[in-house]
Amino acid sequence: DIQMTQSPSTLSASVGDRVTITCRASQTLSTWLAWYQQKPGKTPKLLIYDASSLKSGVPLRFSGSGYGTEFTLTISSLQPDDFATYYCQQYNGYSRTFGQGTKVEIK
Amino acid sequence: QVQLVESGGDLVRPGGSLRLSCAASGFIFSDSYMSWVRQAPGKGLEWVSSISSGGTIINYADSVKGRFTIARDNSKKSLYLQMNSLRADDTAVYYCVTEGNPPQFYFDNWGQGTLVTVSS
């Protein structure tokens, strides 16, 4: 099974900061990777798919990059609405695996 | 718009069984890959099982293989999850989710979830 490791587990940042979250895969994924945002008590929301494709309606301050085994989610200028937990998910072949999550907290 | 409404969550004893249902609307259900994803209280997301649009390709996470069965009825626009031999670590909110078109198996639309609690 493909294992996904996110870092950091928790991130403290201020409004306006540039934030980067990393996701590493135990096997190569090409670009079969997605990112999700989840706020407390809410359902997860798809942000990015195929490593770098922004889902329609998602703010342009969110971007994704990477190929193979290392991927990043970047928030160019953190907004109050962005404090949440972020998950990566691989979908190489028929397996699907999530990372353990990165909580973005207010500094 | 896409609507996914789960039902069937309940309190069940270890070793017991439960059947979850998901009623879909707002999209062409018979064309869509579907999945169940769960989240234990205070924990992260875990993919449980997926089923192809026609029901011929089915995959399970190792943690539920042999105990859970996914199924769908395209005529009723419904997705199901039969859960047997339930354990305490199956306690979670279970989400019904649409996937992208193969091979883009990302999770696009999510239901609100149904809570399954396994406890004596």
PDB file of C-alpha atoms in Angstrom:
ATOM      1  CA  ASP A   1       0.000   0.000   0.000  1.00  0.00           C
ATOM      2  CA  ILE A   2       1.100   3.553  -0.699  1.00  0.00           C
ATOM      3  CA  GLN A   3       1.792   5.576   2.446  1.00  0.00           C
ATOM      4  CA  MET A   4       1.372   9.339   2.514  1.00  0.00           C
ATOM      5  CA  THR A   5       3.294  11.534   4.951  1.00  0.00           C
ATOM      6  CA  GLN A   6       2.417  15.187   5.447  1.00  0.00           C
ATOM      7  CA  SER A   7       4.593  17.801   7.111  1.00  0.00           C
ATOM      8  CA  PRO A   8       4.296  19.628   9.309  1.00  0.00           C
ATOM      9  CA  SER A   9       1.480  18.146  11.395  1.00  0.00           C
ATOM     10  CA  THR A  10       0.678  21.575  12.786  1.00  0.00           C
ATOM     11  CA  LEU A  11       1.570  24.977  11.413  1.00  0.00           C
ATOM     12  CA  SER A  12       1.143  28.329  13.167  1.00  0.00           C
ATOM     13  CA  ALA A  13       0.867  31.299  10.845  1.00  0.00           C
ATOM     14  CA  SER A  14      -0.500  34.827  10.616  1.00  0.00           C
ATOM     15  CA  VAL A  15      -2.936  36.385   8.185  1.00  0.00           C
ATOM     16  CA  GLY A  16      -1.000  37.376   5.078  1.00  0.00           C
ATOM     17  CA  ASP A  17       1.704  34.711   5.498  1.00  0.00           C
ATOM     18  CA  ARG A  18       2.763  32.433   2.671  1.00  0.00           C
ATOM     19  CA  VAL A  19       2.151  28.872   3.807  1.00  0.00           C
ATOM     20  CA  THR A  20       3.520  25.641   2.348  1.00  0.00           C
ATOM     21  CA  ILE A  21       2.478  22.097   3.252  1.00  0.00           C
ATOM     22  CA  THR A  22       4.396  19.085   1.983  1.00  0.00           C
ATOM     23  CA  CYS A  23       3.128  15.603   1.177  1.00  0.00           C
ATOM     24  CA  ARG A  24       5.460  12.700   0.437  1.00  0.00           C
ATOM     25  CA  ALA A  25       4.450   9.360  -1.058  1.00  0.00           C
ATOM     26  CA  SER A  26       6.110   5.999  -0.453  1.00  0.00           C
ATOM     27  CA  GLN A  27       5.839   5.207  -4.195  1.00  0.00           C
ATOM     28  CA  THR A  28       5.737   7.335  -7.293  1.00  0.00           C
ATOM     29  CA  LEU A  29       2.314   8.795  -8.094  1.00  0.00           C
ATOM     30  CA  SER A  30       2.947  10.728 -11.304  1.00  0.00           C
ATOM     31  CA  THR A  31       0.481  13.564 -10.608  1.00  0.00           C
ATOM     32  CA  TRP A  32      -2.323  11.508  -9.078  1.00  0.00           C
ATOM     33  CA  LEU A  33      -2.668  13.644  -5.964  1.00  0.00           C
ATOM     34  CA  ALA A  34      -5.402  15.817  -4.471  1.00  0.00           C
ATOM     35  CA  TRP A  35      -5.624  18.311  -1.611  1.00  0.00           C
ATOM     36  CA  TYR A  36      -8.600  18.921   0.680  1.00  0.00           C
ATOM     37  CA  GLN A  37      -9.543  21.508   3.285  1.00  0.00           C
ATOM     38  CA  GLN A  38     -11.627  20.600   6.322  1.00  0.00           C
ATOM     39  CA  LYS A  39     -12.933  23.005   8.921  1.00  0.00           C
ATOM     40  CA  PRO A  40     -14.123  21.827  12.347  1.00  0.00           C
ATOM     41  CA  GLY A  41     -17.537  20.181  12.149  1.00  0.00           C
ATOM     42  CA  LYS A  42     -17.652  20.472   8.354  1.00  0.00           C
ATOM     43  CA  THR A  43     -17.177  18.056   5.490  1.00  0.00           C
ATOM     44  CA  PRO A  44     -13.905  18.062   3.539  1.00  0.00           C
ATOM     45  CA  LYS A  45     -13.715  20.246   0.473  1.00  0.00           C
ATOM     46  CA  LEU A  46     -11.671  19.421  -2.641  1.00  0.00           C
ATOM     47  CA  LEU A  47      -9.175  22.173  -3.451  1.00  0.00           C
ATOM     48  CA  ILE A  48      -6.746  20.729  -5.982  1.00  0.00           C
ATOM     49  CA  TYR A  49      -6.621  17.557  -8.089  1.00  0.00           C
ATOM     50  CA  ASP A  50      -4.019  16.059 -10.407  1.00  0.00           C
ATOM     51  CA  ALA A  51      -1.379  17.741  -8.219  1.00  0.00           C
ATOM     52  CA  SER A  52      -1.867  21.242  -9.619  1.00  0.00           C
ATOM     53  CA  SER A  53      -5.383  21.663 -11.068  1.00  0.00           C
ATOM     54  CA  LEU A  54      -7.483  24.085  -9.046  1.00  0.00           C
ATOM     55  CA  LYS A  55     -11.083  23.058  -8.580  1.00  0.00           C
ATOM     56  CA  SER A  56     -13.524  25.602  -9.969  1.00  0.00           C
ATOM     57  CA  GLY A  57     -14.462  28.189  -7.371  1.00  0.00           C
ATOM     58  CA  VAL A  58     -11.402  27.700  -5.184  1.00  0.00           C
ATOM     59  CA  PRO A  59      -9.525  30.977  -4.549  1.00  0.00           C
ATOM     60  CA  LEU A  60      -6.403  31.558  -6.642  1.00  0.00           C
ATOM     61  CA  ARG A  61      -4.255  31.964  -3.541  1.00  0.00           C
ATOM     62  CA  PHE A  62      -4.274  28.141  -3.348  1.00  0.00           C
ATOM     63  CA  SER A  63      -1.849  26.298  -5.613  1.00  0.00           C
ATOM     64  CA  GLY A  64      -0.388  22.827  -5.845  1.00  0.00           C
ATOM     65  CA  SER A  65       2.793  21.472  -7.353  1.00  0.00           C
ATOM     66  CA  GLY A  66       4.882  18.356  -7.495  1.00  0.00           C
ATOM     67  CA  TYR A  67       5.424  15.102  -9.338  1.00  0.00           C
ATOM     68  CA  GLY A  68       6.386  11.579  -8.398  1.00  0.00           C
ATOM     69  CA  THR A  69       6.765  11.358  -4.634  1.00  0.00           C
ATOM     70  CA  GLU A  70       6.909  14.953  -3.379  1.00  0.00           C
ATOM     71  CA  PHE A  71       4.092  17.457  -3.535  1.00  0.00           C
ATOM     72  CA  THR A  72       3.286  20.845  -2.024  1.00  0.00           C
ATOM     73  CA  LEU A  73       0.191  22.880  -1.294  1.00  0.00           C
ATOM     74  CA  THR A  74       0.841  26.619  -1.093  1.00  0.00           C
ATOM     75  CA  ILE A  75      -1.407  29.365   0.195  1.00  0.00           C
ATOM     76  CA  SER A  76       0.106  32.574  -1.144  1.00  0.00           C
ATOM     77  CA  SER A  77      -1.447  34.924   1.413  1.00  0.00           C
ATOM     78  CA  LEU A  78      -3.223  33.270   4.322  1.00  0.00           C
ATOM     79  CA  GLN A  79      -6.736  34.561   4.963  1.00  0.00           C
ATOM     80  CA  PRO A  80      -8.873  34.186   8.125  1.00  0.00           C
ATOM     81  CA  ASP A  81     -11.079  31.659   6.291  1.00  0.00           C
ATOM     82  CA  ASP A  82      -8.075  29.413   5.613  1.00  0.00           C
ATOM     83  CA  PHE A  83      -7.465  28.276   9.175  1.00  0.00           C
ATOM     84  CA  ALA A  84      -8.369  24.610   8.864  1.00  0.00           C
ATOM     85  CA  THR A  85      -6.901  21.141   8.482  1.00  0.00           C
ATOM     86  CA  TYR A  86      -5.515  20.148   5.099  1.00  0.00           C
ATOM     87  CA  TYR A  87      -5.190  16.603   3.746  1.00  0.00           C
ATOM     88  CA  CYS A  88      -3.419  15.200   0.728  1.00  0.00           C
ATOM     89  CA  GLN A  89      -4.759  12.072  -0.976  1.00  0.00           C
ATOM     90  CA  GLN A  90      -3.171   9.797  -3.555  1.00  0.00           C
ATOM     91  CA  TYR A  91      -5.152   7.952  -6.214  1.00  0.00           C
ATOM     92  CA  ASN A  92      -2.584   5.913  -8.082  1.00  0.00           C
ATOM     93  CA  GLY A  93      -4.270   2.885  -9.616  1.00  0.00           C
ATOM     94  CA  TYR A  94      -7.198   1.624  -7.593  1.00  0.00           C
ATOM     95  CA  SER A  95      -5.818   2.468  -4.151  1.00  0.00           C
ATOM     96  CA  ARG A  96      -6.635   5.687  -2.346  1.00  0.00           C
ATOM     97  CA  THR A  97      -4.771   6.926   0.725  1.00  0.00           C
ATOM     98  CA  PHE A  98      -4.888  10.130   2.733  1.00  0.00           C
ATOM     99  CA  GLY A  99      -2.087  11.856   4.529  1.00  0.00           C
ATOM    100  CA  GLN A 100      -2.513  12.324   8.265  1.00  0.00           C
ATOM    101  CA  GLY A 101      -3.421  16.001   7.924  1.00  0.00           C
ATOM    102  CA  THR A 102      -1.850  19.390   8.620  1.00  0.00           C
ATOM    103  CA  LYS A 103      -3.617  21.771  10.974  1.00  0.00           C
ATOM    104  CA  VAL A 104      -3.091  25.441  10.139  1.00  0.00           C
ATOM    105  CA  GLU A 105      -3.536  27.489  13.308  1.00  0.00           C
ATOM    106  CA  ILE A 106      -3.573  31.193  14.057  1.00  0.00           C
ATOM    107  CA  LYS A 107      -0.222  32.424  15.341  1.00  0.00           C
TER     108      LYS A 107
ATOM    109  CA  GLN B   1     -26.663  20.671  -7.443  1.00  0.00           C
ATOM    110  CA  VAL B   2     -25.105  17.449  -6.215  1.00  0.00           C
ATOM    111  CA  GLN B   3     -26.771  16.057  -3.103  1.00  0.00           C
ATOM    112  CA  LEU B   4     -25.641  13.014  -1.172  1.00  0.00           C
ATOM    113  CA  VAL B   5     -27.671  12.027   1.873  1.00  0.00           C
ATOM    114  CA  GLU B   6     -26.393   9.225   4.076  1.00  0.00           C
ATOM    115  CA  SER B   7     -28.493   7.248   6.517  1.00  0.00           C
ATOM    116  CA  GLY B   8     -28.288   4.141   8.665  1.00  0.00           C
ATOM    117  CA  GLY B   9     -25.705   5.173  11.224  1.00  0.00           C
ATOM    118  CA  ASP B  10     -26.396   3.894  14.725  1.00  0.00           C
ATOM    119  CA  LEU B  11     -24.962   2.523  17.947  1.00  0.00           C
ATOM    120  CA  VAL B  12     -24.087  -1.147  17.503  1.00  0.00           C
ATOM    121  CA  ARG B  13     -22.324  -3.705  19.672  1.00  0.00           C
ATOM    122  CA  PRO B  14     -18.938  -5.172  18.708  1.00  0.00           C
ATOM    123  CA  GLY B  15     -19.440  -8.059  16.320  1.00  0.00           C
ATOM    124  CA  GLY B  16     -22.696  -6.610  15.067  1.00  0.00           C
ATOM    125  CA  SER B  17     -23.794  -5.502  11.609  1.00  0.00           C
ATOM    126  CA  LEU B  18     -25.106  -2.321  10.064  1.00  0.00           C
ATOM    127  CA  ARG B  19     -26.114  -1.201   6.583  1.00  0.00           C
ATOM    128  CA  LEU B  20     -25.495   2.359   5.458  1.00  0.00           C
ATOM    129  CA  SER B  21     -27.338   3.957   2.559  1.00  0.00           C
ATOM    130  CA  CYS B  22     -26.674   7.027   0.463  1.00  0.00           C
ATOM    131  CA  ALA B  23     -29.332   8.697  -1.680  1.00  0.00           C
ATOM    132  CA  ALA B  24     -27.893  10.664  -4.589  1.00  0.00           C
ATOM    133  CA  SER B  25     -29.387  13.437  -6.680  1.00  0.00           C
ATOM    134  CA  GLY B  26     -28.341  16.315  -8.899  1.00  0.00           C
ATOM    135  CA  PHE B  27     -25.986  14.359 -11.151  1.00  0.00           C
ATOM    136  CA  ILE B  28     -25.961  11.267 -13.349  1.00  0.00           C
ATOM    137  CA  PHE B  29     -25.453   8.640 -10.661  1.00  0.00           C
ATOM    138  CA  SER B  30     -25.146   5.743 -13.104  1.00  0.00           C
ATOM    139  CA  ASP B  31     -22.113   7.421 -14.712  1.00  0.00           C
ATOM    140  CA  SER B  32     -20.279   8.053 -11.441  1.00  0.00           C
ATOM    141  CA  TYR B  33     -17.678   6.162  -9.467  1.00  0.00           C
ATOM    142  CA  MET B  34     -18.670   6.278  -5.789  1.00  0.00           C
ATOM    143  CA  SER B  35     -16.866   5.769  -2.514  1.00  0.00           C
ATOM    144  CA  TRP B  36     -17.232   5.614   1.228  1.00  0.00           C
ATOM    145  CA  VAL B  37     -14.731   7.574   3.307  1.00  0.00           C
ATOM    146  CA  ARG B  38     -14.728   7.580   7.109  1.00  0.00           C
ATOM    147  CA  GLN B  39     -13.380   9.752   9.875  1.00  0.00           C
ATOM    148  CA  ALA B  40     -12.998   8.550  13.446  1.00  0.00           C
ATOM    149  CA  PRO B  41     -13.722  11.155  16.144  1.00  0.00           C
ATOM    150  CA  GLY B  42     -10.885  13.673  16.244  1.00  0.00           C
ATOM    151  CA  LYS B  43      -8.887  11.748  13.630  1.00  0.00           C
ATOM    152  CA  GLY B  44      -8.028  12.006   9.960  1.00  0.00           C
ATOM    153  CA  LEU B  45      -9.752  10.780   6.830  1.00  0.00           C
ATOM    154  CA  GLU B  46      -9.661   7.132   5.765  1.00  0.00           C
ATOM    155  CA  TRP B  47     -10.846   5.757   2.439  1.00  0.00           C
ATOM    156  CA  VAL B  48     -13.035   2.677   2.982  1.00  0.00           C
ATOM    157  CA  SER B  49     -14.284   1.385  -0.372  1.00  0.00           C
ATOM    158  CA  SER B  50     -15.021   2.359  -3.965  1.00  0.00           C
ATOM    159  CA  ILE B  51     -17.302   1.024  -6.687  1.00  0.00           C
ATOM    160  CA  SER B  52     -17.329   1.711 -10.405  1.00  0.00           C
ATOM    161  CA  SER B  53     -20.289   3.232 -12.187  1.00  0.00           C
ATOM    162  CA  GLY B  54     -21.572  -0.161 -13.316  1.00  0.00           C
ATOM    163  CA  GLY B  55     -20.660  -1.926 -10.096  1.00  0.00           C
ATOM    164  CA  THR B  56     -18.127  -4.252 -11.710  1.00  0.00           C
ATOM    165  CA  ILE B  57     -14.932  -2.842 -10.176  1.00  0.00           C
ATOM    166  CA  ILE B  58     -14.840  -2.794  -6.387  1.00  0.00           C
ATOM    167  CA  ASN B  59     -11.960  -1.976  -4.065  1.00  0.00           C
ATOM    168  CA  TYR B  60     -11.580  -2.005  -0.295  1.00  0.00           C
ATOM    169  CA  ALA B  61      -9.121  -0.709   2.256  1.00  0.00           C
ATOM    170  CA  ASP B  62      -7.245  -3.533   3.965  1.00  0.00           C
ATOM    171  CA  SER B  63      -8.802  -2.520   7.295  1.00  0.00           C
ATOM    172  CA  VAL B  64     -12.314  -3.497   6.119  1.00  0.00           C
ATOM    173  CA  LYS B  65     -11.642  -6.181   3.513  1.00  0.00           C
ATOM    174  CA  GLY B  66     -13.707  -9.306   4.190  1.00  0.00           C
ATOM    175  CA  ARG B  67     -16.031  -7.486   6.613  1.00  0.00           C
ATOM    176  CA  PHE B  68     -17.587  -4.680   4.556  1.00  0.00           C
ATOM    177  CA  THR B  69     -19.419  -4.887   1.217  1.00  0.00           C
ATOM    178  CA  ILE B  70     -20.121  -1.946  -1.044  1.00  0.00           C
ATOM    179  CA  ALA B  71     -23.004  -2.032  -3.505  1.00  0.00           C
ATOM    180  CA  ARG B  72     -25.108   0.276  -5.610  1.00  0.00           C
ATOM    181  CA  ASP B  73     -28.522   0.371  -7.248  1.00  0.00           C
ATOM    182  CA  ASN B  74     -28.402   2.720 -10.210  1.00  0.00           C
ATOM    183  CA  SER B  75     -32.171   2.493 -10.717  1.00  0.00           C
ATOM    184  CA  LYS B  76     -32.628   3.914  -7.218  1.00  0.00           C
ATOM    185  CA  LYS B  77     -29.623   6.267  -7.384  1.00  0.00           C
ATOM    186  CA  SER B  78     -28.390   4.726  -4.170  1.00  0.00           C
ATOM    187  CA  LEU B  79     -25.106   3.550  -2.698  1.00  0.00           C
ATOM    188  CA  TYR B  80     -24.817   1.078   0.165  1.00  0.00           C
ATOM    189  CA  LEU B  81     -22.264  -0.198   2.644  1.00  0.00           C
ATOM    190  CA  GLN B  82     -22.948  -3.453   4.460  1.00  0.00           C
ATOM    191  CA  MET B  83     -20.761  -3.604   7.550  1.00  0.00           C
ATOM    192  CA  ASN B  84     -20.327  -6.915   9.376  1.00  0.00           C
ATOM    193  CA  SER B  85     -18.163  -8.017  12.305  1.00  0.00           C
ATOM    194  CA  LEU B  86     -17.954  -4.434  13.493  1.00  0.00           C
ATOM    195  CA  ARG B  87     -15.157  -3.429  15.843  1.00  0.00           C
ATOM    196  CA  ALA B  88     -14.611  -0.457  18.123  1.00  0.00           C
ATOM    197  CA  ASP B  89     -12.121   1.022  15.670  1.00  0.00           C
ATOM    198  CA  ASP B  90     -14.867   1.169  13.017  1.00  0.00           C
ATOM    199  CA  THR B  91     -16.452   3.975  15.037  1.00  0.00           C
ATOM    200  CA  ALA B  92     -16.514   6.973  12.706  1.00  0.00           C
ATOM    201  CA  VAL B  93     -18.547   9.331  10.609  1.00  0.00           C
ATOM    202  CA  TYR B  94     -19.049   7.634   7.236  1.00  0.00           C
ATOM    203  CA  TYR B  95     -19.211   9.892   4.190  1.00  0.00           C
ATOM    204  CA  CYS B  96     -20.698   9.029   0.819  1.00  0.00           C
ATOM    205  CA  VAL B  97     -18.514  10.617  -1.858  1.00  0.00           C
ATOM    206  CA  THR B  98     -18.430  11.003  -5.629  1.00  0.00           C
ATOM    207  CA  GLU B  99     -15.159  10.393  -7.420  1.00  0.00           C
ATOM    208  CA  GLY B 100     -13.675  11.873 -10.545  1.00  0.00           C
ATOM    209  CA  ASN B 101     -13.718   9.947 -13.808  1.00  0.00           C
ATOM    210  CA  PRO B 102     -11.171   7.118 -13.984  1.00  0.00           C
ATOM    211  CA  PRO B 103      -8.248   7.299 -13.422  1.00  0.00           C
ATOM    212  CA  GLN B 104      -8.862  10.550 -11.531  1.00  0.00           C
ATOM    213  CA  PHE B 105     -10.046   8.990  -8.303  1.00  0.00           C
ATOM    214  CA  TYR B 106     -10.158  12.124  -6.221  1.00  0.00           C
ATOM    215  CA  PHE B 107     -13.153  12.771  -3.958  1.00  0.00           C
ATOM    216  CA  ASP B 108     -15.228  15.524  -5.476  1.00  0.00           C
ATOM    217  CA  ASN B 109     -18.578  15.845  -3.656  1.00  0.00           C
ATOM    218  CA  TRP B 110     -19.236  14.782  -0.070  1.00  0.00           C
ATOM    219  CA  GLY B 111     -22.384  14.022   1.866  1.00  0.00           C
ATOM    220  CA  GLN B 112     -22.845  15.276   5.419  1.00  0.00           C
ATOM    221  CA  GLY B 113     -22.013  11.868   6.866  1.00  0.00           C
ATOM    222  CA  THR B 114     -23.671   9.366   9.186  1.00  0.00           C
ATOM    223  CA  LEU B 115     -22.225   8.387  12.555  1.00  0.00           C
ATOM    224  CA  VAL B 116     -21.519   4.759  13.353  1.00  0.00           C
ATOM    225  CA  THR B 117     -20.645   3.992  16.955  1.00  0.00           C
ATOM    226  CA  VAL B 118     -19.432   0.526  17.899  1.00  0.00           C
ATOM    227  CA  SER B 119     -19.543   0.024  21.641  1.00  0.00           C
ATOM    228  CA  SER B 120     -20.812  -2.405  24.237  1.00  0.00           C
TER     229      SER B 120
END
